[in-house]
Coordinates of C-alpha atoms in Angstrom, one line a residue:
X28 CA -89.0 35.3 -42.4
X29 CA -86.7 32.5 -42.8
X30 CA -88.8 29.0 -43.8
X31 CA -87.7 25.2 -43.2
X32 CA -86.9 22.5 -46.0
X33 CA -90.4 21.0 -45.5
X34 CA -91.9 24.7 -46.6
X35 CA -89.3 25.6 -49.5
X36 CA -90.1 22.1 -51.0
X37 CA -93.5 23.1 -51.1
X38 CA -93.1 26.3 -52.7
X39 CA -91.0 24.7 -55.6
X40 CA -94.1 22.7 -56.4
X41 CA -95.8 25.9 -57.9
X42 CA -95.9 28.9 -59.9
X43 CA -96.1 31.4 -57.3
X44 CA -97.1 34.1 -59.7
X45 CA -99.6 32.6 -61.0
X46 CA -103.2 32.3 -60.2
X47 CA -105.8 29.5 -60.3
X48 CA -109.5 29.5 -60.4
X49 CA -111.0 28.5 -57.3
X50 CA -111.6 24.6 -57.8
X51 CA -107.9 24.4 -59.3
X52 CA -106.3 26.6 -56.0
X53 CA -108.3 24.4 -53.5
X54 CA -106.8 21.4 -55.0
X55 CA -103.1 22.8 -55.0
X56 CA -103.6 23.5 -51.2
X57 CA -103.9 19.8 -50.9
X58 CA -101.4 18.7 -52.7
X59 CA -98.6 21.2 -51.1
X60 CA -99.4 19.7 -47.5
X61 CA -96.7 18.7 -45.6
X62 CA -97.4 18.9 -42.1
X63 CA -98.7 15.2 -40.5
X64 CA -101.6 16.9 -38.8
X65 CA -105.0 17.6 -40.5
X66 CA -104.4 21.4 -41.6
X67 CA -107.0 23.6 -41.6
X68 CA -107.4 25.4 -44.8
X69 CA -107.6 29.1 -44.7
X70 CA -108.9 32.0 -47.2
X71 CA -107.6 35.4 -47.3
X72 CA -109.5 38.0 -48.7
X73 CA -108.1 41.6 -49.3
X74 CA -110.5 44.1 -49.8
X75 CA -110.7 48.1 -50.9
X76 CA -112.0 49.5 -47.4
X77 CA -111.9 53.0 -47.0
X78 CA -111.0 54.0 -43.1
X79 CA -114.5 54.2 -41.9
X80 CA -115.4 50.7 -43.7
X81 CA -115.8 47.6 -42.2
X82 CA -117.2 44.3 -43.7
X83 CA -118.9 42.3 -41.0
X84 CA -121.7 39.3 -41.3
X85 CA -122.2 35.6 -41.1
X86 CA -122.7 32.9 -43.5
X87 CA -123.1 28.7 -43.1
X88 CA -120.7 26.5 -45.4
X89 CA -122.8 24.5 -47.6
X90 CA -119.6 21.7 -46.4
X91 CA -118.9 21.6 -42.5
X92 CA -115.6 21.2 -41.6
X93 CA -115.3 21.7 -37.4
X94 CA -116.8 20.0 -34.2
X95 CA -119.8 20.5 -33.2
X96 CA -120.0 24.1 -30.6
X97 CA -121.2 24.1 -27.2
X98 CA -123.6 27.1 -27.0
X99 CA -124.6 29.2 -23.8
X100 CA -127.7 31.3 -24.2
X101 CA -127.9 33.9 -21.4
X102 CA -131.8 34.3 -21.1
X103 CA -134.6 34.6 -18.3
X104 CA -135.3 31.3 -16.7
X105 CA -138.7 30.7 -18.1
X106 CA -136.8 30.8 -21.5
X107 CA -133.9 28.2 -20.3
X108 CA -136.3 25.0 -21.1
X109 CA -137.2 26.1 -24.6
X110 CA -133.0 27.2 -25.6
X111 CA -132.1 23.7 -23.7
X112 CA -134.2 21.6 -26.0
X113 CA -133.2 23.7 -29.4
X114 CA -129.8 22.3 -28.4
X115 CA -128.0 24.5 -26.1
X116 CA -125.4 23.3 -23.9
X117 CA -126.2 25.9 -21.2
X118 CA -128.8 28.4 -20.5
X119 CA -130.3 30.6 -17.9
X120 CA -129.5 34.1 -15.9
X121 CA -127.0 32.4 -13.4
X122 CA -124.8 32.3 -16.5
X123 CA -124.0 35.5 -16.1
X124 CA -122.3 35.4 -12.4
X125 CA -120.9 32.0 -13.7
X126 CA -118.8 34.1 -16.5
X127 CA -118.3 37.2 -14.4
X128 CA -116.3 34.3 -12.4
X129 CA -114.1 33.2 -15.0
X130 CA -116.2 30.0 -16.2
X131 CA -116.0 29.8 -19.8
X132 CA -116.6 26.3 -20.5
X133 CA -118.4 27.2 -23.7
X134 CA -117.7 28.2 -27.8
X135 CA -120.6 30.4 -28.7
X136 CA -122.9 32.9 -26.7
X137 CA -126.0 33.7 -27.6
X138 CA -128.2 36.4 -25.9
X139 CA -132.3 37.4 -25.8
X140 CA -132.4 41.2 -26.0
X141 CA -133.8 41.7 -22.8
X142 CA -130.4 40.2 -21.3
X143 CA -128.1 42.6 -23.0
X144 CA -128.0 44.8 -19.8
X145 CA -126.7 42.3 -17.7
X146 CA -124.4 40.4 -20.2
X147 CA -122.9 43.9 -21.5
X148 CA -121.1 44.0 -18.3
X149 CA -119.3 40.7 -19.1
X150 CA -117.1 42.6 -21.8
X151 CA -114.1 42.3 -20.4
X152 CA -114.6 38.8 -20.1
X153 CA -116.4 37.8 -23.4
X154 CA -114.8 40.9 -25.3
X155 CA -111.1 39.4 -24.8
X156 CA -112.0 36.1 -26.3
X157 CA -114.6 37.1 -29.0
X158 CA -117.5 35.7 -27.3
X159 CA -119.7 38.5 -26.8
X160 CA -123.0 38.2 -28.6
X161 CA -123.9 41.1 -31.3
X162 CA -126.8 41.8 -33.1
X163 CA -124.8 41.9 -36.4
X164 CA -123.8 38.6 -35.9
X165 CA -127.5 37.3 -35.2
X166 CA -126.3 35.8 -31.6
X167 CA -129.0 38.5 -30.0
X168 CA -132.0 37.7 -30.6
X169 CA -135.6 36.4 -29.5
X170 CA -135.7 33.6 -31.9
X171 CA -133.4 31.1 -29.8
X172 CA -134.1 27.9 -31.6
X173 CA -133.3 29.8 -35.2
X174 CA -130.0 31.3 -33.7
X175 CA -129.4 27.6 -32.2
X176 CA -129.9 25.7 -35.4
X177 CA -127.9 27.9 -37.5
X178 CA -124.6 27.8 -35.5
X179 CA -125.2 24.3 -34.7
X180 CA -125.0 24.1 -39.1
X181 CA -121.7 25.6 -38.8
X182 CA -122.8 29.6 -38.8
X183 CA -119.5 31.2 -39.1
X184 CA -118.7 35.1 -38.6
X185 CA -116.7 36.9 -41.1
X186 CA -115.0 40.2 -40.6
X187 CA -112.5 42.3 -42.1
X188 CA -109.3 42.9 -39.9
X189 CA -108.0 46.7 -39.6
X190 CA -105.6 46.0 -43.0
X191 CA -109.1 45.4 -44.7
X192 CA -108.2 41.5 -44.7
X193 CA -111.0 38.7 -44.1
X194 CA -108.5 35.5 -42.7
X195 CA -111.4 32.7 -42.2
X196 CA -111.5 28.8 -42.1
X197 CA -113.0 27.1 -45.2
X198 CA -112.1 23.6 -44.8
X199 CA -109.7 20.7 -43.9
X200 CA -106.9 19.7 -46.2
X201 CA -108.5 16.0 -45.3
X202 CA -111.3 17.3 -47.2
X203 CA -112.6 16.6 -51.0
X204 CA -110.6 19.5 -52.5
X205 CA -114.0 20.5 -54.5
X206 CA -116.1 20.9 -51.2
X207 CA -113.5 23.3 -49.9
X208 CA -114.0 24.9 -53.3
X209 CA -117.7 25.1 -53.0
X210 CA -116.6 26.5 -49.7
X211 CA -114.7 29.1 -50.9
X212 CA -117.0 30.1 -53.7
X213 CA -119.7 30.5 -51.2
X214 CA -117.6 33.1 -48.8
X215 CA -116.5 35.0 -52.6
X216 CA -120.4 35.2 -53.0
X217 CA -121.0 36.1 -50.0
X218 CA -118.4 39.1 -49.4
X219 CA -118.9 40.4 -52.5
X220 CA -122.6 41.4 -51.6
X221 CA -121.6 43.1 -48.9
X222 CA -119.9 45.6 -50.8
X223 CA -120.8 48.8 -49.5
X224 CA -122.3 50.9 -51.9
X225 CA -119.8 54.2 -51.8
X226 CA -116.4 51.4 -52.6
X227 CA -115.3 53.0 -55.5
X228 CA -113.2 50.8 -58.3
X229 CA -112.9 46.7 -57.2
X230 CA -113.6 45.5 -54.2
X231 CA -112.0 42.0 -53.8
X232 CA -108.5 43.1 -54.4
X233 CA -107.0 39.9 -53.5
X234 CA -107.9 36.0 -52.9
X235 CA -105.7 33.4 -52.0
X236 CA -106.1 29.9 -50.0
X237 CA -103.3 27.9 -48.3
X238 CA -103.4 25.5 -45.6
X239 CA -102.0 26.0 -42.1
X240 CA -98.7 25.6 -42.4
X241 CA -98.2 25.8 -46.3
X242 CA -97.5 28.4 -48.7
X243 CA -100.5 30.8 -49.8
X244 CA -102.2 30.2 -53.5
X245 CA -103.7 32.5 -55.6
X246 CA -106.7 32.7 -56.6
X247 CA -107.8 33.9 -59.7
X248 CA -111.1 36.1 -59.0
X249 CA -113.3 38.4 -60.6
X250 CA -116.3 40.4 -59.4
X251 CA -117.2 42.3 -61.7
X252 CA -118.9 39.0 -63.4
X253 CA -119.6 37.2 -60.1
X254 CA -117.0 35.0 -59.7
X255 CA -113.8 33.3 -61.6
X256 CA -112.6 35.2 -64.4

C-alpha cells in the first residue's frame, strides 16, 4: 500500500520496532497526528483464538470520548413511559413496523425479552448495520433504565473479528493522552478476563494504538502479570 508524504513523515518520527508502555504509546499517537480533523484513536488487539473461539462483551470507558446515542427500546406500550423517562429517544411496539419500513433514525436498540419475537424478524434490517439487540451485549433485557444508563455512559461492545482481532475506539487524539491511556488500560483489563479457559500459551498476542489516519504504535503488554511488562 503505497502512503503520502504527510504519512511517511510520520513514520520517521518513531522506532517502529519498538514498543511502548501504554501511557508512553497513547502519547506517541498524539504526537504523530497529521490529519486537521479530530482523529479518533483506535486499539488493535490480536488475540490466540482457536476456530471455535470468540471474544464478545461490553465495557464503559472510565473517559468518554463520542456524542451522546439516540436509543430506541422496542417494548410493549405500557413499558414506553418508563424507557422514555430513563432517557430513550424512542420507544414502543410501533417501532417495529417503523424499522421493517426502513426508518432507522436511531444509534442503539435495546429490546425487553418479551419483544424478541417480533424484533427478530427485523434481522435483515438491524443485522446489516449492527443494530440488533443481543443478550450478550446486555441490550435485551427487563431492566430498561439500567440498560439506558449504561449506554448513555458510553457502554461500548467489544468483539473479536474472524482474524481473532478486537479494532475498537478508545479516544480522540484532542484528548489528554493519559485518559486515552486509562482508556486503553481499561479495555487490556477487560479482554484479558475474558480469556477462555481452554486458550493454551498467551492470549493478547498483540497491542498497538494509532490514530485514524496515522501509523499504528506498539504497545508493550504483558498478561501474564496484568498489564505493562
Amino acid at each position: 500500500m503505497k502512503h503520502g508524504k504527510k504519512y511517511r513523515a510520520s513514520l520517521a518520527k518513531f522506532d517502529l520496532t519498538k514498543k511502548y508502555d501504554v501511557p508512553a504509546a497513547c502519547k506517541m499517537v498524539q504526537e504523530l497526528k497529521f490529519a486537521n480533523f479530530d482523529e479518533t484513536v483506535e486499539a488493535h488487539v490480536a488475540l490466540n483464538l482457536g476456530k471455535s473461539q470468540s471474544v464478545r462483551d461490553t465495557l464503559v470507558f472510565p473517559n468518554q470520548f463520542k456524542a451522546e446515542k439516540k436509543v430506541l427500546v422496542f417494548c410493549k406500550e405500557s413499558r414506553a413511559k418508563e424507557a422514555l423517562d430513563a432517557g430513550a429517544a424512542y420507544a414502543g411496539e410501533e417501532y417495529v413496523e417503523k424499522v421493517k419500513g426502513g426508518w432507522l433514525d436511531f444509534d442503539i436498540a435495546v429490546a425487553t425479552p418479551d419483544m424478541m419475537k417480533d424484533v427478530g424478524r427485523l434481522g435483515m434490517v438491524l443485522g446489516r448495520k449492527g443494530l440488533m439487540p443481543n443478550p450478550k451485549t446486555g441490550t435485551v433485557t427487563n431492566d430498561i433504565a439500567k440498560a439506558i444508563a449504561e449506554l448513555k455512559k458510553g457502554r461500548t461492545e467489544y468483539r473479536a473479528d474472524k482474524s481473532g482481532v478486537i479494532h475498537i475506539a478508545v479516544g480522540k487524539v484532542s484528548m489528554d493522552p493519559a485518559k486515552v491511556a486509562e482508556n486503553v488500560t481499561t479495555l487490556l483489563s477487560e479482554v484479558s478476563r475474558k480469556r477462555p479457559a481452554d486458550v493454551k500459551g498467551t492470549f493478547v498476542q498483540t497491542v498497538s494504538v494509532s490514530s485514524t489516519m496515522g501509523p499504528g504504535v506498539w504497545v508493550d503488554y504483558n498478561e501474564n502479570v496484568g498489564g505493562e511488562a
